[in-house]
Amino acid sequence: MSKKVLILSSSPRKNGNSDILCDQFAKGAAEAGNDVEKIFLADRKINYCIGCGACVSNKGVCSQDKKDDAAEILDKMVKADVIVMATPVYFYTMAGQMKTLIDRCCSRYTMMNDKELYFIATAAVNSKPALERTFEEFRGFTSCLENPVEKGLVYGIGTWNKGEIRDTEAMKEAYEMGKSC
């Protein structure tokens, strides 16, 4: 059965290491017959959540929905069967682009039910345990969803320069996870 796969790439640079892993995941998922879409967050305008609470009183409609691209992305997250969240790791945490999107999920997170989730992180550090902090941040978000199922993690370690990920095991792992989703 074909699934709707949404890949959220928060790399600030196209063809950066985490973005390359997104493409590998997408390739595997498409070859498996899934409907795949990748959103490169740096190409989108996503304003910060201002904590106004309008989304609560307006039944999921954010006061900023007509001012940026967040509503469109959140609609896709609600409709997706599989969500892939990918980030480069800066100072042992996710990129600001991803955190800003997660914060804007406030208006619709209760509609993001029964999602299969994959997390991808890349970092210069050559230590998988060092990336756990970032994966825990993703879990902080997904633990607020109804029936989330974490399906896989891709550790893109030891990659500093753009494109270094191409020579790592993470390329195969991202592809295989995509193929099996």
PDB file of C-alpha atoms in Angstrom:
ATOM      1  CA  MET A   1       0.000   0.000   0.000  1.00  0.00           C
ATOM      2  CA  SER A   2       1.366   3.367  -1.045  1.00  0.00           C
ATOM      3  CA  LYS A   3       1.979   5.921   1.701  1.00  0.00           C
ATOM      4  CA  LYS A   4       2.177   9.702   1.678  1.00  0.00           C
ATOM      5  CA  VAL A   5       5.749  10.476   2.735  1.00  0.00           C
ATOM      6  CA  LEU A   6       6.642  14.029   3.728  1.00  0.00           C
ATOM      7  CA  ILE A   7      10.324  14.868   4.165  1.00  0.00           C
ATOM      8  CA  LEU A   8      11.196  18.054   6.040  1.00  0.00           C
ATOM      9  CA  SER A   9      14.764  19.169   5.325  1.00  0.00           C
ATOM     10  CA  SER A  10      15.965  21.902   7.663  1.00  0.00           C
ATOM     11  CA  SER A  11      19.440  22.274   6.220  1.00  0.00           C
ATOM     12  CA  PRO A  12      20.174  25.922   5.513  1.00  0.00           C
ATOM     13  CA  ARG A  13      22.185  24.868   2.446  1.00  0.00           C
ATOM     14  CA  LYS A  14      20.868  22.944  -0.541  1.00  0.00           C
ATOM     15  CA  ASN A  15      22.758  19.711  -1.003  1.00  0.00           C
ATOM     16  CA  GLY A  16      24.152  19.981   2.493  1.00  0.00           C
ATOM     17  CA  ASN A  17      24.791  16.694   4.264  1.00  0.00           C
ATOM     18  CA  SER A  18      21.384  16.315   5.911  1.00  0.00           C
ATOM     19  CA  ASP A  19      19.648  17.426   2.696  1.00  0.00           C
ATOM     20  CA  ILE A  20      21.556  14.766   0.728  1.00  0.00           C
ATOM     21  CA  LEU A  21      20.321  12.128   3.184  1.00  0.00           C
ATOM     22  CA  CYS A  22      16.764  13.407   2.637  1.00  0.00           C
ATOM     23  CA  ASP A  23      17.216  12.804  -1.076  1.00  0.00           C
ATOM     24  CA  GLN A  24      18.452   9.264  -0.390  1.00  0.00           C
ATOM     25  CA  PHE A  25      15.431   8.549   1.805  1.00  0.00           C
ATOM     26  CA  ALA A  26      13.150  10.018  -0.886  1.00  0.00           C
ATOM     27  CA  LYS A  27      14.766   7.866  -3.577  1.00  0.00           C
ATOM     28  CA  GLY A  28      14.181   4.686  -1.575  1.00  0.00           C
ATOM     29  CA  ALA A  29      10.614   5.644  -0.649  1.00  0.00           C
ATOM     30  CA  ALA A  30       9.721   6.514  -4.250  1.00  0.00           C
ATOM     31  CA  GLU A  31      11.217   3.260  -5.541  1.00  0.00           C
ATOM     32  CA  ALA A  32       9.001   1.431  -3.032  1.00  0.00           C
ATOM     33  CA  GLY A  33       5.951   3.032  -4.685  1.00  0.00           C
ATOM     34  CA  ASN A  34       5.207   5.751  -2.149  1.00  0.00           C
ATOM     35  CA  ASP A  35       4.017   9.291  -2.862  1.00  0.00           C
ATOM     36  CA  VAL A  36       7.014  11.374  -1.729  1.00  0.00           C
ATOM     37  CA  GLU A  37       7.382  15.117  -1.194  1.00  0.00           C
ATOM     38  CA  LYS A  38      10.405  16.916   0.215  1.00  0.00           C
ATOM     39  CA  ILE A  39      10.115  20.422   1.607  1.00  0.00           C
ATOM     40  CA  PHE A  40      13.331  22.403   1.893  1.00  0.00           C
ATOM     41  CA  LEU A  41      12.480  24.682   4.830  1.00  0.00           C
ATOM     42  CA  ALA A  42      15.055  27.336   3.907  1.00  0.00           C
ATOM     43  CA  ASP A  43      13.001  28.048   0.764  1.00  0.00           C
ATOM     44  CA  ARG A  44       9.907  28.750   2.846  1.00  0.00           C
ATOM     45  CA  LYS A  45       8.887  31.659   5.008  1.00  0.00           C
ATOM     46  CA  ILE A  46       8.023  30.402   8.484  1.00  0.00           C
ATOM     47  CA  ASN A  47       7.459  33.016  11.159  1.00  0.00           C
ATOM     48  CA  TYR A  48       8.125  32.361  14.818  1.00  0.00           C
ATOM     49  CA  CYS A  49       5.249  31.329  17.067  1.00  0.00           C
ATOM     50  CA  ILE A  50       4.334  34.418  19.075  1.00  0.00           C
ATOM     51  CA  GLY A  51       2.456  32.543  21.792  1.00  0.00           C
ATOM     52  CA  CYS A  52      -0.720  34.559  21.265  1.00  0.00           C
ATOM     53  CA  GLY A  53      -3.039  31.564  21.807  1.00  0.00           C
ATOM     54  CA  ALA A  54      -5.242  32.464  18.837  1.00  0.00           C
ATOM     55  CA  CYS A  55      -4.882  28.914  17.510  1.00  0.00           C
ATOM     56  CA  VAL A  56      -6.623  27.574  20.607  1.00  0.00           C
ATOM     57  CA  SER A  57      -9.598  29.917  20.390  1.00  0.00           C
ATOM     58  CA  ASN A  58      -9.711  29.658  16.566  1.00  0.00           C
ATOM     59  CA  LYS A  59      -9.759  25.833  16.452  1.00  0.00           C
ATOM     60  CA  GLY A  60      -6.355  25.328  14.884  1.00  0.00           C
ATOM     61  CA  VAL A  61      -6.127  28.500  12.846  1.00  0.00           C
ATOM     62  CA  CYS A  62      -2.962  30.463  13.614  1.00  0.00           C
ATOM     63  CA  SER A  63      -3.024  34.264  13.560  1.00  0.00           C
ATOM     64  CA  GLN A  64      -0.070  34.101  11.144  1.00  0.00           C
ATOM     65  CA  ASP A  65      -1.496  31.573   8.679  1.00  0.00           C
ATOM     66  CA  LYS A  66      -1.933  34.117   5.882  1.00  0.00           C
ATOM     67  CA  LYS A  67       1.449  35.745   6.520  1.00  0.00           C
ATOM     68  CA  ASP A  68       3.774  32.813   5.796  1.00  0.00           C
ATOM     69  CA  ASP A  69       4.049  29.235   4.501  1.00  0.00           C
ATOM     70  CA  ALA A  70       3.571  27.364   7.773  1.00  0.00           C
ATOM     71  CA  ALA A  71      -0.125  26.548   7.281  1.00  0.00           C
ATOM     72  CA  GLU A  72       0.605  24.813   3.965  1.00  0.00           C
ATOM     73  CA  ILE A  73       3.366  22.724   5.544  1.00  0.00           C
ATOM     74  CA  LEU A  74       1.212  21.828   8.552  1.00  0.00           C
ATOM     75  CA  ASP A  75      -1.613  20.727   6.236  1.00  0.00           C
ATOM     76  CA  LYS A  76       0.844  18.367   4.559  1.00  0.00           C
ATOM     77  CA  MET A  77       2.033  17.061   7.931  1.00  0.00           C
ATOM     78  CA  VAL A  78      -1.568  16.326   8.931  1.00  0.00           C
ATOM     79  CA  LYS A  79      -2.200  14.434   5.663  1.00  0.00           C
ATOM     80  CA  ALA A  80       1.084  12.500   5.616  1.00  0.00           C
ATOM     81  CA  ASP A  81       1.364   8.882   6.717  1.00  0.00           C
ATOM     82  CA  VAL A  82       5.124   9.197   7.182  1.00  0.00           C
ATOM     83  CA  ILE A  83       7.044  12.274   8.320  1.00  0.00           C
ATOM     84  CA  VAL A  84      10.817  12.479   8.012  1.00  0.00           C
ATOM     85  CA  MET A  85      12.451  15.247  10.025  1.00  0.00           C
ATOM     86  CA  ALA A  86      16.046  16.018   9.080  1.00  0.00           C
ATOM     87  CA  THR A  87      18.504  18.490  10.528  1.00  0.00           C
ATOM     88  CA  PRO A  88      22.141  19.365  10.660  1.00  0.00           C
ATOM     89  CA  VAL A  89      23.343  19.524  14.254  1.00  0.00           C
ATOM     90  CA  TYR A  90      24.751  22.841  15.434  1.00  0.00           C
ATOM     91  CA  PHE A  91      26.068  23.025  18.995  1.00  0.00           C
ATOM     92  CA  TYR A  92      24.411  19.659  19.752  1.00  0.00           C
ATOM     93  CA  THR A  93      20.909  20.768  18.818  1.00  0.00           C
ATOM     94  CA  MET A  94      18.649  20.967  15.769  1.00  0.00           C
ATOM     95  CA  ALA A  95      18.832  23.794  13.251  1.00  0.00           C
ATOM     96  CA  GLY A  96      16.653  26.808  13.999  1.00  0.00           C
ATOM     97  CA  GLN A  97      14.591  26.260  10.831  1.00  0.00           C
ATOM     98  CA  MET A  98      13.284  22.954  12.213  1.00  0.00           C
ATOM     99  CA  LYS A  99      12.636  24.285  15.706  1.00  0.00           C
ATOM    100  CA  THR A 100      10.697  27.233  14.275  1.00  0.00           C
ATOM    101  CA  LEU A 101       8.485  24.834  12.289  1.00  0.00           C
ATOM    102  CA  ILE A 102       7.961  22.604  15.323  1.00  0.00           C
ATOM    103  CA  ASP A 103       6.889  25.611  17.400  1.00  0.00           C
ATOM    104  CA  ARG A 104       4.386  26.591  14.710  1.00  0.00           C
ATOM    105  CA  CYS A 105       2.826  23.111  14.954  1.00  0.00           C
ATOM    106  CA  CYS A 106       1.041  24.397  18.049  1.00  0.00           C
ATOM    107  CA  SER A 107      -2.073  25.105  15.994  1.00  0.00           C
ATOM    108  CA  ARG A 108      -2.342  21.639  14.449  1.00  0.00           C
ATOM    109  CA  TYR A 109      -0.358  19.078  16.437  1.00  0.00           C
ATOM    110  CA  THR A 110      -3.563  17.493  17.794  1.00  0.00           C
ATOM    111  CA  MET A 111      -4.482  16.640  14.186  1.00  0.00           C
ATOM    112  CA  MET A 112      -1.176  14.842  13.507  1.00  0.00           C
ATOM    113  CA  ASN A 113      -2.293  11.380  14.572  1.00  0.00           C
ATOM    114  CA  ASP A 114      -0.916   7.918  13.790  1.00  0.00           C
ATOM    115  CA  LYS A 115       2.276   9.108  12.084  1.00  0.00           C
ATOM    116  CA  GLU A 116       5.293   6.982  11.252  1.00  0.00           C
ATOM    117  CA  LEU A 117       8.392   9.058  11.978  1.00  0.00           C
ATOM    118  CA  TYR A 118      11.998   8.953  10.857  1.00  0.00           C
ATOM    119  CA  PHE A 119      14.693  11.293  12.121  1.00  0.00           C
ATOM    120  CA  ILE A 120      17.876  12.213  10.277  1.00  0.00           C
ATOM    121  CA  ALA A 121      20.729  14.201  11.822  1.00  0.00           C
ATOM    122  CA  THR A 122      24.187  15.069  10.559  1.00  0.00           C
ATOM    123  CA  ALA A 123      27.087  16.483  12.552  1.00  0.00           C
ATOM    124  CA  ALA A 124      30.807  17.071  12.415  1.00  0.00           C
ATOM    125  CA  VAL A 125      31.272  15.087  15.617  1.00  0.00           C
ATOM    126  CA  ASN A 126      32.083  11.429  15.030  1.00  0.00           C
ATOM    127  CA  SER A 127      29.887  10.071  17.846  1.00  0.00           C
ATOM    128  CA  LYS A 128      26.404   8.588  17.611  1.00  0.00           C
ATOM    129  CA  PRO A 129      25.672   9.235  21.315  1.00  0.00           C
ATOM    130  CA  ALA A 130      26.331  12.952  20.722  1.00  0.00           C
ATOM    131  CA  LEU A 131      23.357  13.052  18.334  1.00  0.00           C
ATOM    132  CA  GLU A 132      20.964  11.504  20.864  1.00  0.00           C
ATOM    133  CA  ARG A 133      20.344  14.947  22.346  1.00  0.00           C
ATOM    134  CA  THR A 134      18.981  16.110  18.987  1.00  0.00           C
ATOM    135  CA  PHE A 135      16.865  12.991  18.541  1.00  0.00           C
ATOM    136  CA  GLU A 136      15.430  13.593  22.011  1.00  0.00           C
ATOM    137  CA  GLU A 137      14.370  17.062  20.878  1.00  0.00           C
ATOM    138  CA  PHE A 138      12.438  15.478  18.002  1.00  0.00           C
ATOM    139  CA  ARG A 139      10.899  13.050  20.493  1.00  0.00           C
ATOM    140  CA  GLY A 140       9.838  15.972  22.666  1.00  0.00           C
ATOM    141  CA  PHE A 141       7.699  17.147  19.780  1.00  0.00           C
ATOM    142  CA  THR A 142       6.425  13.750  18.667  1.00  0.00           C
ATOM    143  CA  SER A 143       5.509  12.719  22.209  1.00  0.00           C
ATOM    144  CA  CYS A 144       2.778  15.369  21.987  1.00  0.00           C
ATOM    145  CA  LEU A 145       1.216  13.609  18.989  1.00  0.00           C
ATOM    146  CA  GLU A 146      -1.408  10.885  19.210  1.00  0.00           C
ATOM    147  CA  ASN A 147       0.010   7.401  18.459  1.00  0.00           C
ATOM    148  CA  PRO A 148       3.385   8.372  16.979  1.00  0.00           C
ATOM    149  CA  VAL A 149       5.559   5.476  15.836  1.00  0.00           C
ATOM    150  CA  GLU A 150       9.295   6.121  15.613  1.00  0.00           C
ATOM    151  CA  LYS A 151      10.500   3.915  12.765  1.00  0.00           C
ATOM    152  CA  GLY A 152      14.148   4.810  12.331  1.00  0.00           C
ATOM    153  CA  LEU A 153      17.134   7.074  12.923  1.00  0.00           C
ATOM    154  CA  VAL A 154      19.926   8.005  10.552  1.00  0.00           C
ATOM    155  CA  TYR A 155      23.159   9.144  12.189  1.00  0.00           C
ATOM    156  CA  GLY A 156      25.206  11.172   9.712  1.00  0.00           C
ATOM    157  CA  ILE A 157      28.296  11.532  11.877  1.00  0.00           C
ATOM    158  CA  GLY A 158      31.768  12.826  11.094  1.00  0.00           C
ATOM    159  CA  THR A 159      30.661  15.144   8.289  1.00  0.00           C
ATOM    160  CA  TRP A 160      31.605  18.801   8.365  1.00  0.00           C
ATOM    161  CA  ASN A 161      32.097  19.887   4.768  1.00  0.00           C
ATOM    162  CA  LYS A 162      29.252  19.956   2.290  1.00  0.00           C
ATOM    163  CA  GLY A 163      28.939  16.612   0.532  1.00  0.00           C
ATOM    164  CA  GLU A 164      31.119  14.561   2.893  1.00  0.00           C
ATOM    165  CA  ILE A 165      28.097  12.425   3.753  1.00  0.00           C
ATOM    166  CA  ARG A 166      28.317  10.766   0.307  1.00  0.00           C
ATOM    167  CA  ASP A 167      31.162   8.556   1.490  1.00  0.00           C
ATOM    168  CA  THR A 168      29.405   7.209   4.600  1.00  0.00           C
ATOM    169  CA  GLU A 169      27.205   4.318   5.658  1.00  0.00           C
ATOM    170  CA  ALA A 170      24.431   6.829   6.407  1.00  0.00           C
ATOM    171  CA  MET A 171      23.722   7.109   2.654  1.00  0.00           C
ATOM    172  CA  LYS A 172      22.784   3.447   2.449  1.00  0.00           C
ATOM    173  CA  GLU A 173      20.855   3.606   5.731  1.00  0.00           C
ATOM    174  CA  ALA A 174      18.741   6.559   4.557  1.00  0.00           C
ATOM    175  CA  TYR A 175      17.976   4.843   1.265  1.00  0.00           C
ATOM    176  CA  GLU A 176      17.078   1.533   2.920  1.00  0.00           C
ATOM    177  CA  MET A 177      14.837   3.233   5.497  1.00  0.00           C
ATOM    178  CA  GLY A 178      13.051   5.039   2.690  1.00  0.00           C
ATOM    179  CA  LYS A 179      12.623   1.801   0.780  1.00  0.00           C
ATOM    180  CA  SER A 180      11.139   0.065   3.836  1.00  0.00           C
ATOM    181  CA  CYS A 181       8.749   2.808   4.943  1.00  0.00           C
TER     182      CYS A 181
END
